[in-house]
Each structure stands twice: as structure tokens, then as C-alpha cells.
Amino acid sequence: MSTDSKAARWKILLGYAAFAVVAFVVGLLVTFPYDAIRKRLVSEAAQAGLAVRIGSLRPGLAGITATNVRVSKPPQPLSADTVAALARGEGMLGAAELGEPLVLDSVALRPALFPPGIALRASVMGGTLSASVGLLGDTRVKVTVDGLQASGGNLPQFTGMDLDGELNAALSLTLPKSGAQPDLSQANGELTLDTRNMVIKSGKVAIPMGGGTAVPMDLPQIDLGALTGRIQFVKGLGTVESLRLKSNELEAVATGTLKLGKRLEYSEPGMDVNIKLDPEFQKRLGLVGAGVTILPPDKTDPSFRAARLGGFLNRPTFLPRR
């Protein structure tokens, strides 16, 4: 066989292979069950009390990728019609009905083998959020937040504050099955926090002093510095091994517990918080700084003011410690 005929055969084989790959990709794009996956994701989120809106879905070799994903906490449970509209990618509802969303640029989902379950990787706020959920036996959840920029994305709109700094955290929990659903209130695991160079440039805050209705107050620029901590959970009761916020303007140290609820927002902090403010910074805080002066001095170190953080995560109380 001549060299020319061999070259021609390779060209034909290469052409067939290229055609097969293109046909596979086109077929996957055309027949991929986008609607079914979008409906499942939106429905599962609604059962957890969240509203999820997905800009687009596309398949990958090992899973799917969603872009322009908006996750929010509606003020009221979503109606069946609203969930159906979100599942179809329709609806013109805004923040008043669905809550202010946290925007994720892209979210990639794929099956995980060790342990069997689902793995997720999201691009958000200039960093990455990675998570895995093991579905064999007790539910195992691992989440890693790496290099998120507090000024990125729409976090200022989400929190109501103009922020800067870097967010890092890691969460590892094992949730035992209670009936058909995993039970967060009995989870075992650990949470670690490591934020750097945090600054509140401006914004409003509602501090529940005295247990009454919190009144929003304007904040000046605040150098929060670094927030580091570790909380160990055993059967839903988290013990604060360390939790510290420190900068040139303030220092806060917390000890105590965080009792997980069946839903995260119903978790109960029970923490003693010691606070120390730089005198000039306290003057700049205005009414907020004056409110700190009603807290009694800490009995061990009078340079700190003593407070008690209680209530629930969705409705905390911050009172003078007795």
C-alpha cells in the first residue's frame, strides 16, 4: 500500500472520529434533560426554605454546570405556582417577594465516589466554594470557602453593608438520619473560620440591645481585622474552642456554645462575649459606641465589657452579662 493511501485512510478515520465527537456533543446538548434538573434543584431548595433561580444549564463530561445562580431566603414560604415558575426559568418576582439573592457566577455539580454522593464547586465573589455531600448511610457534608472577597459579587446588597476583606472557612459535619431526612440538630463535626483584613466601609446595623425592637443605625468605617475561630460539634451542641475578632480599633472574644436546630436559622447561640474598643473609635461609633458603655466590665479583665449573646441565629439577643 502506498504512503499516499495510508495518509488518506488516516484522514478518513480522523474525520469519522471528529464527526462522532461532534455528533455526541450536539446530541447531548439537544437531548440533555435541562428542564427536569432545573425543576429538581428548584423544588429541593424550596423545601429547604430557599428560592433558587438559574440563568442557564449546560452539561459537562462528568456533570452539569449552572451559571448566574441566585439563591435567596424568601420572607414567606413560596407558593406552588411560584416554585413552578422558578422551575421553568420564568417569573418577574424581585427581592421583595424572594429576598435579596446571593449571586454565584457558576456552579458545577458532579457525582462523587468517595464517599458516594454529590460534589459541588462554585465560583463566587472572586473565590471558590467547594462542597461534597455523602449520601451513603449518615449524611456527610464538607464545605470549604477559599479566598472569597467581601467586596465581590452582590454581598453589599445582600448584607446591607459595603465590605472589604477575604473570607475563608471550612465546615465538616456528619448528620444522622432521623426518619427520611438528616437531622442537623444531632450533627457531629467542626467549623473553622479564618477571615483577613475585614473592613466595613459603610452601612446600617440593627443591634438588639435590651431585647427590644432593633433600630437600624448608620455605621462609620470600621476596621474589623481578622476573625478566627473553631467550634466543635457533638450531637448538635457546638462548643466554642476559640472565637476572636481583633483589629487596631476593637477586640472581641467569645466563649460558650452554639446549639444547632433542625433548621440552621433556629440554632441557638449561648455565648459570653467580651468587647474592648479603642477610645477614639468608640467616639466615632456614636450611639452604637454609647450602647457599649451600658455593658458591665468583665470581672476577670475590667478593660473588656461583658455581654451575653443568645436568642436564635435569625433573631439574636445581645444583652449585658450578669
PDB file of C-alpha atoms in Angstrom:
ATOM      1  CA  MET A   1       0.000   0.000   0.000  1.00  0.00           C
ATOM      2  CA  SER A   2       1.416   3.419  -0.946  1.00  0.00           C
ATOM      3  CA  THR A   3       2.183   6.134   1.580  1.00  0.00           C
ATOM      4  CA  ASP A   4      -0.477   8.364   0.000  1.00  0.00           C
ATOM      5  CA  SER A   5      -3.219   5.762   0.516  1.00  0.00           C
ATOM      6  CA  LYS A   6      -2.198   5.265   4.158  1.00  0.00           C
ATOM      7  CA  ALA A   7      -2.381   9.012   4.743  1.00  0.00           C
ATOM      8  CA  ALA A   8      -5.786   9.106   3.077  1.00  0.00           C
ATOM      9  CA  ARG A   9      -7.055   6.311   5.349  1.00  0.00           C
ATOM     10  CA  TRP A  10      -5.883   8.167   8.475  1.00  0.00           C
ATOM     11  CA  LYS A  11      -7.656  11.285   7.271  1.00  0.00           C
ATOM     12  CA  ILE A  12     -10.867   9.297   6.798  1.00  0.00           C
ATOM     13  CA  LEU A  13     -10.588   7.705  10.257  1.00  0.00           C
ATOM     14  CA  LEU A  14      -9.840  11.082  11.807  1.00  0.00           C
ATOM     15  CA  GLY A  15     -12.837  12.562  10.023  1.00  0.00           C
ATOM     16  CA  TYR A  16     -15.121   9.798  11.308  1.00  0.00           C
ATOM     17  CA  ALA A  17     -13.803  10.283  14.855  1.00  0.00           C
ATOM     18  CA  ALA A  18     -14.300  14.049  14.685  1.00  0.00           C
ATOM     19  CA  PHE A  19     -17.807  13.575  13.309  1.00  0.00           C
ATOM     20  CA  ALA A  20     -18.635  11.104  16.114  1.00  0.00           C
ATOM     21  CA  VAL A  21     -17.429  13.545  18.782  1.00  0.00           C
ATOM     22  CA  VAL A  22     -19.364  16.449  17.272  1.00  0.00           C
ATOM     23  CA  ALA A  23     -22.490  14.292  16.905  1.00  0.00           C
ATOM     24  CA  PHE A  24     -22.181  13.185  20.541  1.00  0.00           C
ATOM     25  CA  VAL A  25     -21.792  16.748  21.813  1.00  0.00           C
ATOM     26  CA  VAL A  26     -24.667  18.055  19.683  1.00  0.00           C
ATOM     27  CA  GLY A  27     -26.878  15.157  20.743  1.00  0.00           C
ATOM     28  CA  LEU A  28     -26.013  15.769  24.386  1.00  0.00           C
ATOM     29  CA  LEU A  29     -26.803  19.466  24.089  1.00  0.00           C
ATOM     30  CA  VAL A  30     -30.115  18.755  22.370  1.00  0.00           C
ATOM     31  CA  THR A  31     -31.344  15.836  24.492  1.00  0.00           C
ATOM     32  CA  PHE A  32     -29.905  16.741  27.915  1.00  0.00           C
ATOM     33  CA  PRO A  33     -32.796  16.885  30.469  1.00  0.00           C
ATOM     34  CA  TYR A  34     -32.291  20.539  31.453  1.00  0.00           C
ATOM     35  CA  ASP A  35     -35.897  21.119  32.489  1.00  0.00           C
ATOM     36  CA  ALA A  36     -36.015  18.059  34.760  1.00  0.00           C
ATOM     37  CA  ILE A  37     -32.760  19.008  36.502  1.00  0.00           C
ATOM     38  CA  ARG A  38     -33.784  22.662  36.939  1.00  0.00           C
ATOM     39  CA  LYS A  39     -37.138  21.558  38.377  1.00  0.00           C
ATOM     40  CA  ARG A  40     -35.452  19.168  40.822  1.00  0.00           C
ATOM     41  CA  LEU A  41     -32.944  21.772  42.038  1.00  0.00           C
ATOM     42  CA  VAL A  42     -35.594  24.473  42.484  1.00  0.00           C
ATOM     43  CA  SER A  43     -38.020  22.094  44.238  1.00  0.00           C
ATOM     44  CA  GLU A  44     -35.384  20.751  46.657  1.00  0.00           C
ATOM     45  CA  ALA A  45     -34.310  24.304  47.511  1.00  0.00           C
ATOM     46  CA  ALA A  46     -37.925  25.385  48.098  1.00  0.00           C
ATOM     47  CA  GLN A  47     -38.385  22.525  50.579  1.00  0.00           C
ATOM     48  CA  ALA A  48     -35.373  23.909  52.472  1.00  0.00           C
ATOM     49  CA  GLY A  49     -36.952  27.388  52.530  1.00  0.00           C
ATOM     50  CA  LEU A  50     -34.804  28.868  49.745  1.00  0.00           C
ATOM     51  CA  ALA A  51     -35.537  30.377  46.348  1.00  0.00           C
ATOM     52  CA  VAL A  52     -33.134  29.378  43.556  1.00  0.00           C
ATOM     53  CA  ARG A  53     -33.035  30.995  40.124  1.00  0.00           C
ATOM     54  CA  ILE A  54     -30.762  29.529  37.448  1.00  0.00           C
ATOM     55  CA  GLY A  55     -29.646  31.518  34.429  1.00  0.00           C
ATOM     56  CA  SER A  56     -28.536  28.584  32.278  1.00  0.00           C
ATOM     57  CA  LEU A  57     -27.618  24.898  32.490  1.00  0.00           C
ATOM     58  CA  ARG A  58     -25.110  23.052  30.357  1.00  0.00           C
ATOM     59  CA  PRO A  59     -23.701  19.520  30.507  1.00  0.00           C
ATOM     60  CA  GLY A  60     -20.084  18.584  31.146  1.00  0.00           C
ATOM     61  CA  LEU A  61     -18.201  15.335  30.774  1.00  0.00           C
ATOM     62  CA  ALA A  62     -18.635  14.495  34.474  1.00  0.00           C
ATOM     63  CA  GLY A  63     -21.712  16.506  35.486  1.00  0.00           C
ATOM     64  CA  ILE A  64     -23.561  19.763  34.859  1.00  0.00           C
ATOM     65  CA  THR A  65     -22.728  23.455  35.208  1.00  0.00           C
ATOM     66  CA  ALA A  66     -25.224  26.164  36.134  1.00  0.00           C
ATOM     67  CA  THR A  67     -24.434  29.844  35.545  1.00  0.00           C
ATOM     68  CA  ASN A  68     -25.838  33.038  37.081  1.00  0.00           C
ATOM     69  CA  VAL A  69     -27.333  31.180  40.040  1.00  0.00           C
ATOM     70  CA  ARG A  70     -29.220  33.353  42.539  1.00  0.00           C
ATOM     71  CA  VAL A  71     -30.019  31.957  45.979  1.00  0.00           C
ATOM     72  CA  SER A  72     -32.248  33.854  48.403  1.00  0.00           C
ATOM     73  CA  LYS A  73     -34.314  33.405  51.556  1.00  0.00           C
ATOM     74  CA  PRO A  74     -37.938  34.454  50.878  1.00  0.00           C
ATOM     75  CA  PRO A  75     -39.717  36.317  53.686  1.00  0.00           C
ATOM     76  CA  GLN A  76     -42.687  33.973  53.221  1.00  0.00           C
ATOM     77  CA  PRO A  77     -42.909  30.320  52.050  1.00  0.00           C
ATOM     78  CA  LEU A  78     -43.123  30.069  48.268  1.00  0.00           C
ATOM     79  CA  SER A  79     -46.440  29.107  46.714  1.00  0.00           C
ATOM     80  CA  ALA A  80     -46.677  26.118  44.381  1.00  0.00           C
ATOM     81  CA  ASP A  81     -47.223  28.476  41.427  1.00  0.00           C
ATOM     82  CA  THR A  82     -44.075  30.452  42.278  1.00  0.00           C
ATOM     83  CA  VAL A  83     -41.970  27.285  42.587  1.00  0.00           C
ATOM     84  CA  ALA A  84     -43.316  26.076  39.236  1.00  0.00           C
ATOM     85  CA  ALA A  85     -42.464  29.425  37.599  1.00  0.00           C
ATOM     86  CA  LEU A  86     -38.915  29.346  39.004  1.00  0.00           C
ATOM     87  CA  ALA A  87     -38.526  25.756  37.779  1.00  0.00           C
ATOM     88  CA  ARG A  88     -39.452  26.928  34.260  1.00  0.00           C
ATOM     89  CA  GLY A  89     -37.000  29.812  34.483  1.00  0.00           C
ATOM     90  CA  GLU A  90     -39.891  32.267  34.441  1.00  0.00           C
ATOM     91  CA  GLY A  91     -41.313  34.828  36.813  1.00  0.00           C
ATOM     92  CA  MET A  92     -40.590  38.505  37.378  1.00  0.00           C
ATOM     93  CA  LEU A  93     -40.549  38.428  41.177  1.00  0.00           C
ATOM     94  CA  GLY A  94     -37.912  40.558  42.889  1.00  0.00           C
ATOM     95  CA  ALA A  95     -36.241  40.942  46.270  1.00  0.00           C
ATOM     96  CA  ALA A  96     -39.494  41.963  47.989  1.00  0.00           C
ATOM     97  CA  GLU A  97     -41.028  38.543  47.276  1.00  0.00           C
ATOM     98  CA  LEU A  98     -37.950  36.294  47.074  1.00  0.00           C
ATOM     99  CA  GLY A  99     -35.458  38.086  49.325  1.00  0.00           C
ATOM    100  CA  GLU A 100     -32.138  39.662  48.369  1.00  0.00           C
ATOM    101  CA  PRO A 101     -30.175  36.997  46.453  1.00  0.00           C
ATOM    102  CA  LEU A 102     -26.603  35.859  46.790  1.00  0.00           C
ATOM    103  CA  VAL A 103     -25.258  35.523  43.240  1.00  0.00           C
ATOM    104  CA  LEU A 104     -22.980  32.636  42.221  1.00  0.00           C
ATOM    105  CA  ASP A 105     -21.263  33.116  38.866  1.00  0.00           C
ATOM    106  CA  SER A 106     -21.171  29.379  38.143  1.00  0.00           C
ATOM    107  CA  VAL A 107     -21.877  26.124  39.980  1.00  0.00           C
ATOM    108  CA  ALA A 108     -20.541  22.760  38.774  1.00  0.00           C
ATOM    109  CA  LEU A 109     -22.209  19.571  40.075  1.00  0.00           C
ATOM    110  CA  ARG A 110     -20.877  16.062  39.580  1.00  0.00           C
ATOM    111  CA  PRO A 111     -21.199  12.620  41.165  1.00  0.00           C
ATOM    112  CA  ALA A 112     -18.673  11.780  43.903  1.00  0.00           C
ATOM    113  CA  LEU A 113     -17.342   8.293  44.591  1.00  0.00           C
ATOM    114  CA  PHE A 114     -15.587   8.602  47.977  1.00  0.00           C
ATOM    115  CA  PRO A 115     -17.983   8.667  49.709  1.00  0.00           C
ATOM    116  CA  PRO A 116     -20.787   8.113  47.163  1.00  0.00           C
ATOM    117  CA  GLY A 117     -22.740  11.335  46.795  1.00  0.00           C
ATOM    118  CA  ILE A 118     -22.540  14.735  45.101  1.00  0.00           C
ATOM    119  CA  ALA A 119     -19.659  17.203  44.739  1.00  0.00           C
ATOM    120  CA  LEU A 120     -20.087  20.927  44.058  1.00  0.00           C
ATOM    121  CA  ARG A 121     -17.696  23.694  43.077  1.00  0.00           C
ATOM    122  CA  ALA A 122     -18.884  27.283  42.766  1.00  0.00           C
ATOM    123  CA  SER A 123     -17.193  30.447  41.539  1.00  0.00           C
ATOM    124  CA  VAL A 124     -18.439  33.293  43.699  1.00  0.00           C
ATOM    125  CA  MET A 125     -17.149  36.673  44.884  1.00  0.00           C
ATOM    126  CA  GLY A 126     -13.744  36.222  43.285  1.00  0.00           C
ATOM    127  CA  GLY A 127     -13.084  32.937  45.115  1.00  0.00           C
ATOM    128  CA  THR A 128     -14.290  29.360  45.242  1.00  0.00           C
ATOM    129  CA  LEU A 129     -16.763  27.432  47.338  1.00  0.00           C
ATOM    130  CA  SER A 130     -16.348  23.649  47.302  1.00  0.00           C
ATOM    131  CA  ALA A 131     -18.735  21.176  48.901  1.00  0.00           C
ATOM    132  CA  SER A 132     -19.452  17.474  48.958  1.00  0.00           C
ATOM    133  CA  VAL A 133     -22.407  15.544  50.358  1.00  0.00           C
ATOM    134  CA  GLY A 134     -22.039  11.840  51.094  1.00  0.00           C
ATOM    135  CA  LEU A 135     -25.369  10.046  50.723  1.00  0.00           C
ATOM    136  CA  LEU A 136     -24.496   6.515  51.872  1.00  0.00           C
ATOM    137  CA  GLY A 137     -25.685   5.955  55.458  1.00  0.00           C
ATOM    138  CA  ASP A 138     -25.424   9.107  57.580  1.00  0.00           C
ATOM    139  CA  THR A 139     -25.166  12.305  55.537  1.00  0.00           C
ATOM    140  CA  ARG A 140     -21.621  13.698  55.467  1.00  0.00           C
ATOM    141  CA  VAL A 141     -21.219  17.333  54.481  1.00  0.00           C
ATOM    142  CA  LYS A 142     -17.932  19.105  53.772  1.00  0.00           C
ATOM    143  CA  VAL A 143     -17.738  22.765  52.731  1.00  0.00           C
ATOM    144  CA  THR A 144     -14.616  24.812  52.000  1.00  0.00           C
ATOM    145  CA  VAL A 145     -14.686  28.573  51.393  1.00  0.00           C
ATOM    146  CA  ASP A 146     -11.433  29.780  49.848  1.00  0.00           C
ATOM    147  CA  GLY A 147     -10.464  33.357  49.074  1.00  0.00           C
ATOM    148  CA  LEU A 148     -13.916  34.921  48.759  1.00  0.00           C
ATOM    149  CA  GLN A 149     -13.704  38.708  48.503  1.00  0.00           C
ATOM    150  CA  ALA A 150     -16.195  40.514  50.719  1.00  0.00           C
ATOM    151  CA  SER A 151     -16.368  43.318  48.151  1.00  0.00           C
ATOM    152  CA  GLY A 152     -17.126  40.879  45.330  1.00  0.00           C
ATOM    153  CA  GLY A 153     -20.417  39.832  43.810  1.00  0.00           C
ATOM    154  CA  ASN A 154     -23.506  41.388  45.345  1.00  0.00           C
ATOM    155  CA  LEU A 155     -22.586  40.781  49.002  1.00  0.00           C
ATOM    156  CA  PRO A 156     -23.014  44.508  49.849  1.00  0.00           C
ATOM    157  CA  GLN A 157     -26.649  44.356  48.674  1.00  0.00           C
ATOM    158  CA  PHE A 158     -27.117  41.007  50.422  1.00  0.00           C
ATOM    159  CA  THR A 159     -25.819  42.251  53.802  1.00  0.00           C
ATOM    160  CA  GLY A 160     -26.724  45.936  53.549  1.00  0.00           C
ATOM    161  CA  MET A 161     -23.074  46.869  54.197  1.00  0.00           C
ATOM    162  CA  ASP A 162     -20.175  47.875  51.961  1.00  0.00           C
ATOM    163  CA  LEU A 163     -17.479  45.360  52.934  1.00  0.00           C
ATOM    164  CA  ASP A 164     -13.895  44.534  52.091  1.00  0.00           C
ATOM    165  CA  GLY A 165     -11.599  41.666  53.080  1.00  0.00           C
ATOM    166  CA  GLU A 166     -11.031  37.968  52.456  1.00  0.00           C
ATOM    167  CA  LEU A 167     -13.281  35.145  53.683  1.00  0.00           C
ATOM    168  CA  ASN A 168     -12.015  31.626  54.408  1.00  0.00           C
ATOM    169  CA  ALA A 169     -13.814  28.850  56.270  1.00  0.00           C
ATOM    170  CA  ALA A 170     -14.199  25.086  56.489  1.00  0.00           C
ATOM    171  CA  LEU A 171     -17.155  23.020  57.724  1.00  0.00           C
ATOM    172  CA  SER A 172     -17.306  19.263  58.211  1.00  0.00           C
ATOM    173  CA  LEU A 173     -20.494  17.691  59.604  1.00  0.00           C
ATOM    174  CA  THR A 174     -21.993  14.227  59.882  1.00  0.00           C
ATOM    175  CA  LEU A 175     -25.795  14.310  60.130  1.00  0.00           C
ATOM    176  CA  PRO A 176     -27.518  11.142  61.376  1.00  0.00           C
ATOM    177  CA  LYS A 177     -30.692  10.103  59.591  1.00  0.00           C
ATOM    178  CA  SER A 178     -33.877  10.843  61.536  1.00  0.00           C
ATOM    179  CA  GLY A 179     -36.615   9.193  59.519  1.00  0.00           C
ATOM    180  CA  ALA A 180     -36.266  10.190  55.874  1.00  0.00           C
ATOM    181  CA  GLN A 181     -34.264  13.376  56.497  1.00  0.00           C
ATOM    182  CA  PRO A 182     -30.819  14.003  58.046  1.00  0.00           C
ATOM    183  CA  ASP A 183     -31.025  15.691  61.456  1.00  0.00           C
ATOM    184  CA  LEU A 184     -28.883  18.837  61.765  1.00  0.00           C
ATOM    185  CA  SER A 185     -29.723  19.126  65.479  1.00  0.00           C
ATOM    186  CA  GLN A 186     -27.750  15.908  66.140  1.00  0.00           C
ATOM    187  CA  ALA A 187     -24.762  16.640  63.898  1.00  0.00           C
ATOM    188  CA  ASN A 188     -21.134  15.961  64.774  1.00  0.00           C
ATOM    189  CA  GLY A 189     -18.219  17.844  63.259  1.00  0.00           C
ATOM    190  CA  GLU A 190     -16.246  21.062  63.192  1.00  0.00           C
ATOM    191  CA  LEU A 191     -16.373  24.642  61.893  1.00  0.00           C
ATOM    192  CA  THR A 192     -13.253  26.765  61.423  1.00  0.00           C
ATOM    193  CA  LEU A 193     -13.132  30.452  60.433  1.00  0.00           C
ATOM    194  CA  ASP A 194     -10.215  32.476  59.083  1.00  0.00           C
ATOM    195  CA  THR A 195     -11.096  35.885  57.662  1.00  0.00           C
ATOM    196  CA  ARG A 196      -8.497  38.554  56.963  1.00  0.00           C
ATOM    197  CA  ASN A 197      -8.389  42.346  56.648  1.00  0.00           C
ATOM    198  CA  MET A 198     -12.133  42.741  57.103  1.00  0.00           C
ATOM    199  CA  VAL A 199     -13.426  46.310  56.849  1.00  0.00           C
ATOM    200  CA  ILE A 200     -16.944  47.737  56.984  1.00  0.00           C
ATOM    201  CA  LYS A 201     -16.741  50.807  54.758  1.00  0.00           C
ATOM    202  CA  SER A 202     -20.323  51.920  55.392  1.00  0.00           C
ATOM    203  CA  GLY A 203     -23.778  50.552  56.052  1.00  0.00           C
ATOM    204  CA  LYS A 204     -26.505  50.092  58.617  1.00  0.00           C
ATOM    205  CA  VAL A 205     -26.761  47.687  61.524  1.00  0.00           C
ATOM    206  CA  ALA A 206     -29.616  46.816  63.888  1.00  0.00           C
ATOM    207  CA  ILE A 207     -28.254  45.852  67.294  1.00  0.00           C
ATOM    208  CA  PRO A 208     -30.855  44.171  69.557  1.00  0.00           C
ATOM    209  CA  MET A 209     -29.766  45.917  72.755  1.00  0.00           C
ATOM    210  CA  GLY A 210     -32.092  45.343  75.692  1.00  0.00           C
ATOM    211  CA  GLY A 211     -34.062  42.635  73.902  1.00  0.00           C
ATOM    212  CA  GLY A 212     -36.457  45.122  72.289  1.00  0.00           C
ATOM    213  CA  THR A 213     -37.046  46.002  68.643  1.00  0.00           C
ATOM    214  CA  ALA A 214     -33.714  46.753  66.986  1.00  0.00           C
ATOM    215  CA  VAL A 215     -33.398  50.166  65.319  1.00  0.00           C
ATOM    216  CA  PRO A 216     -31.140  50.448  62.215  1.00  0.00           C
ATOM    217  CA  MET A 217     -28.142  52.727  62.778  1.00  0.00           C
ATOM    218  CA  ASP A 218     -25.620  54.157  60.322  1.00  0.00           C
ATOM    219  CA  LEU A 219     -22.088  52.862  60.708  1.00  0.00           C
ATOM    220  CA  PRO A 220     -18.838  54.711  60.048  1.00  0.00           C
ATOM    221  CA  GLN A 221     -15.893  52.857  58.544  1.00  0.00           C
ATOM    222  CA  ILE A 222     -14.859  50.042  60.911  1.00  0.00           C
ATOM    223  CA  ASP A 223     -11.641  48.053  60.763  1.00  0.00           C
ATOM    224  CA  LEU A 224     -12.765  44.583  61.870  1.00  0.00           C
ATOM    225  CA  GLY A 225      -9.394  42.969  61.180  1.00  0.00           C
ATOM    226  CA  ALA A 226      -9.215  39.184  61.471  1.00  0.00           C
ATOM    227  CA  LEU A 227     -11.941  36.793  62.615  1.00  0.00           C
ATOM    228  CA  THR A 228     -10.596  33.381  63.593  1.00  0.00           C
ATOM    229  CA  GLY A 229     -12.344  30.548  65.367  1.00  0.00           C
ATOM    230  CA  ARG A 230     -13.045  26.881  65.850  1.00  0.00           C
ATOM    231  CA  ILE A 231     -16.308  25.286  67.028  1.00  0.00           C
ATOM    232  CA  GLN A 232     -16.548  21.551  67.751  1.00  0.00           C
ATOM    233  CA  PHE A 233     -19.997  19.905  67.438  1.00  0.00           C
ATOM    234  CA  VAL A 234     -21.078  16.778  69.326  1.00  0.00           C
ATOM    235  CA  LYS A 235     -24.702  15.651  68.901  1.00  0.00           C
ATOM    236  CA  GLY A 236     -25.701  19.119  67.763  1.00  0.00           C
ATOM    237  CA  LEU A 237     -24.076  21.037  70.624  1.00  0.00           C
ATOM    238  CA  GLY A 238     -21.199  23.186  69.436  1.00  0.00           C
ATOM    239  CA  THR A 239     -18.518  24.141  71.936  1.00  0.00           C
ATOM    240  CA  VAL A 240     -16.557  27.286  71.112  1.00  0.00           C
ATOM    241  CA  GLU A 241     -12.907  26.305  71.392  1.00  0.00           C
ATOM    242  CA  SER A 242     -11.829  29.732  70.118  1.00  0.00           C
ATOM    243  CA  LEU A 243     -13.624  32.703  68.546  1.00  0.00           C
ATOM    244  CA  ARG A 244     -11.831  36.031  68.286  1.00  0.00           C
ATOM    245  CA  LEU A 245     -12.215  39.262  66.325  1.00  0.00           C
ATOM    246  CA  LYS A 246      -9.237  41.629  66.522  1.00  0.00           C
ATOM    247  CA  SER A 247      -8.037  44.802  64.827  1.00  0.00           C
ATOM    248  CA  ASN A 248      -6.369  48.078  65.795  1.00  0.00           C
ATOM    249  CA  GLU A 249      -9.786  49.505  66.721  1.00  0.00           C
ATOM    250  CA  LEU A 250     -11.544  46.692  68.549  1.00  0.00           C
ATOM    251  CA  GLU A 251     -11.221  43.259  70.082  1.00  0.00           C
ATOM    252  CA  ALA A 252     -13.965  40.725  70.848  1.00  0.00           C
ATOM    253  CA  VAL A 253     -13.598  37.253  72.347  1.00  0.00           C
ATOM    254  CA  ALA A 254     -16.469  34.745  72.628  1.00  0.00           C
ATOM    255  CA  THR A 255     -16.811  31.565  74.670  1.00  0.00           C
ATOM    256  CA  GLY A 256     -19.783  29.248  75.152  1.00  0.00           C
ATOM    257  CA  THR A 257     -21.933  27.133  72.865  1.00  0.00           C
ATOM    258  CA  LEU A 258     -23.935  27.047  69.647  1.00  0.00           C
ATOM    259  CA  LYS A 259     -26.805  24.568  69.751  1.00  0.00           C
ATOM    260  CA  LEU A 260     -27.844  23.519  66.254  1.00  0.00           C
ATOM    261  CA  GLY A 261     -31.543  23.403  65.388  1.00  0.00           C
ATOM    262  CA  LYS A 262     -33.255  21.156  62.883  1.00  0.00           C
ATOM    263  CA  ARG A 263     -33.021  24.215  60.624  1.00  0.00           C
ATOM    264  CA  LEU A 264     -29.952  26.448  60.737  1.00  0.00           C
ATOM    265  CA  GLU A 265     -31.857  29.661  61.435  1.00  0.00           C
ATOM    266  CA  TYR A 266     -33.288  28.140  64.619  1.00  0.00           C
ATOM    267  CA  SER A 267     -29.846  27.367  66.060  1.00  0.00           C
ATOM    268  CA  GLU A 268     -29.275  28.919  69.493  1.00  0.00           C
ATOM    269  CA  PRO A 269     -26.071  30.739  70.462  1.00  0.00           C
ATOM    270  CA  GLY A 270     -25.289  30.826  74.168  1.00  0.00           C
ATOM    271  CA  MET A 271     -22.061  32.801  74.328  1.00  0.00           C
ATOM    272  CA  ASP A 272     -20.291  35.159  76.690  1.00  0.00           C
ATOM    273  CA  VAL A 273     -18.771  37.954  74.614  1.00  0.00           C
ATOM    274  CA  ASN A 274     -16.054  40.295  75.891  1.00  0.00           C
ATOM    275  CA  ILE A 275     -15.613  43.541  73.933  1.00  0.00           C
ATOM    276  CA  LYS A 276     -12.915  46.211  74.030  1.00  0.00           C
ATOM    277  CA  LEU A 277     -13.000  49.347  71.861  1.00  0.00           C
ATOM    278  CA  ASP A 278     -10.311  51.921  71.176  1.00  0.00           C
ATOM    279  CA  PRO A 279     -11.500  55.183  72.856  1.00  0.00           C
ATOM    280  CA  GLU A 280     -11.279  57.283  69.679  1.00  0.00           C
ATOM    281  CA  PHE A 281     -13.035  54.577  67.693  1.00  0.00           C
ATOM    282  CA  GLN A 282     -15.793  54.390  70.317  1.00  0.00           C
ATOM    283  CA  LYS A 283     -16.434  58.115  69.882  1.00  0.00           C
ATOM    284  CA  ARG A 284     -16.744  57.689  66.109  1.00  0.00           C
ATOM    285  CA  LEU A 285     -19.356  54.965  66.615  1.00  0.00           C
ATOM    286  CA  GLY A 286     -21.780  57.481  68.123  1.00  0.00           C
ATOM    287  CA  LEU A 287     -24.913  55.818  69.529  1.00  0.00           C
ATOM    288  CA  VAL A 288     -23.546  52.347  68.876  1.00  0.00           C
ATOM    289  CA  GLY A 289     -20.425  53.171  70.883  1.00  0.00           C
ATOM    290  CA  ALA A 290     -22.538  54.691  73.647  1.00  0.00           C
ATOM    291  CA  GLY A 291     -24.568  51.492  73.778  1.00  0.00           C
ATOM    292  CA  VAL A 292     -21.430  49.501  74.553  1.00  0.00           C
ATOM    293  CA  THR A 293     -20.891  51.577  77.711  1.00  0.00           C
ATOM    294  CA  ILE A 294     -24.034  50.105  79.306  1.00  0.00           C
ATOM    295  CA  LEU A 295     -22.331  46.714  79.337  1.00  0.00           C
ATOM    296  CA  PRO A 296     -20.684  45.932  82.683  1.00  0.00           C
ATOM    297  CA  PRO A 297     -16.911  45.453  82.950  1.00  0.00           C
ATOM    298  CA  ASP A 298     -15.731  41.868  82.744  1.00  0.00           C
ATOM    299  CA  LYS A 299     -14.988  40.516  86.217  1.00  0.00           C
ATOM    300  CA  THR A 300     -11.720  38.900  85.150  1.00  0.00           C
ATOM    301  CA  ASP A 301     -10.402  41.717  82.917  1.00  0.00           C
ATOM    302  CA  PRO A 302     -12.181  45.070  83.515  1.00  0.00           C
ATOM    303  CA  SER A 303     -10.670  46.528  80.330  1.00  0.00           C
ATOM    304  CA  PHE A 304     -13.301  44.469  78.467  1.00  0.00           C
ATOM    305  CA  ARG A 305     -17.074  44.975  78.536  1.00  0.00           C
ATOM    306  CA  ALA A 306     -19.167  41.845  79.198  1.00  0.00           C
ATOM    307  CA  ALA A 307     -22.176  40.820  77.082  1.00  0.00           C
ATOM    308  CA  ARG A 308     -24.311  37.736  76.509  1.00  0.00           C
ATOM    309  CA  LEU A 309     -25.269  36.600  73.003  1.00  0.00           C
ATOM    310  CA  GLY A 310     -28.446  34.497  72.976  1.00  0.00           C
ATOM    311  CA  GLY A 311     -31.737  34.000  71.144  1.00  0.00           C
ATOM    312  CA  PHE A 312     -31.656  32.355  67.713  1.00  0.00           C
ATOM    313  CA  LEU A 313     -29.461  32.943  64.671  1.00  0.00           C
ATOM    314  CA  ASN A 314     -32.386  34.581  62.858  1.00  0.00           C
ATOM    315  CA  ARG A 315     -33.301  36.683  65.939  1.00  0.00           C
ATOM    316  CA  PRO A 316     -30.281  37.100  68.214  1.00  0.00           C
ATOM    317  CA  THR A 317     -30.259  38.975  71.518  1.00  0.00           C
ATOM    318  CA  PHE A 318     -27.246  40.909  72.806  1.00  0.00           C
ATOM    319  CA  LEU A 319     -27.620  41.806  76.476  1.00  0.00           C
ATOM    320  CA  PRO A 320     -25.438  42.918  79.389  1.00  0.00           C
ATOM    321  CA  ARG A 321     -23.949  39.895  81.119  1.00  0.00           C
ATOM    322  CA  ARG A 322     -24.887  39.419  84.738  1.00  0.00           C
TER     323      ARG A 322
END
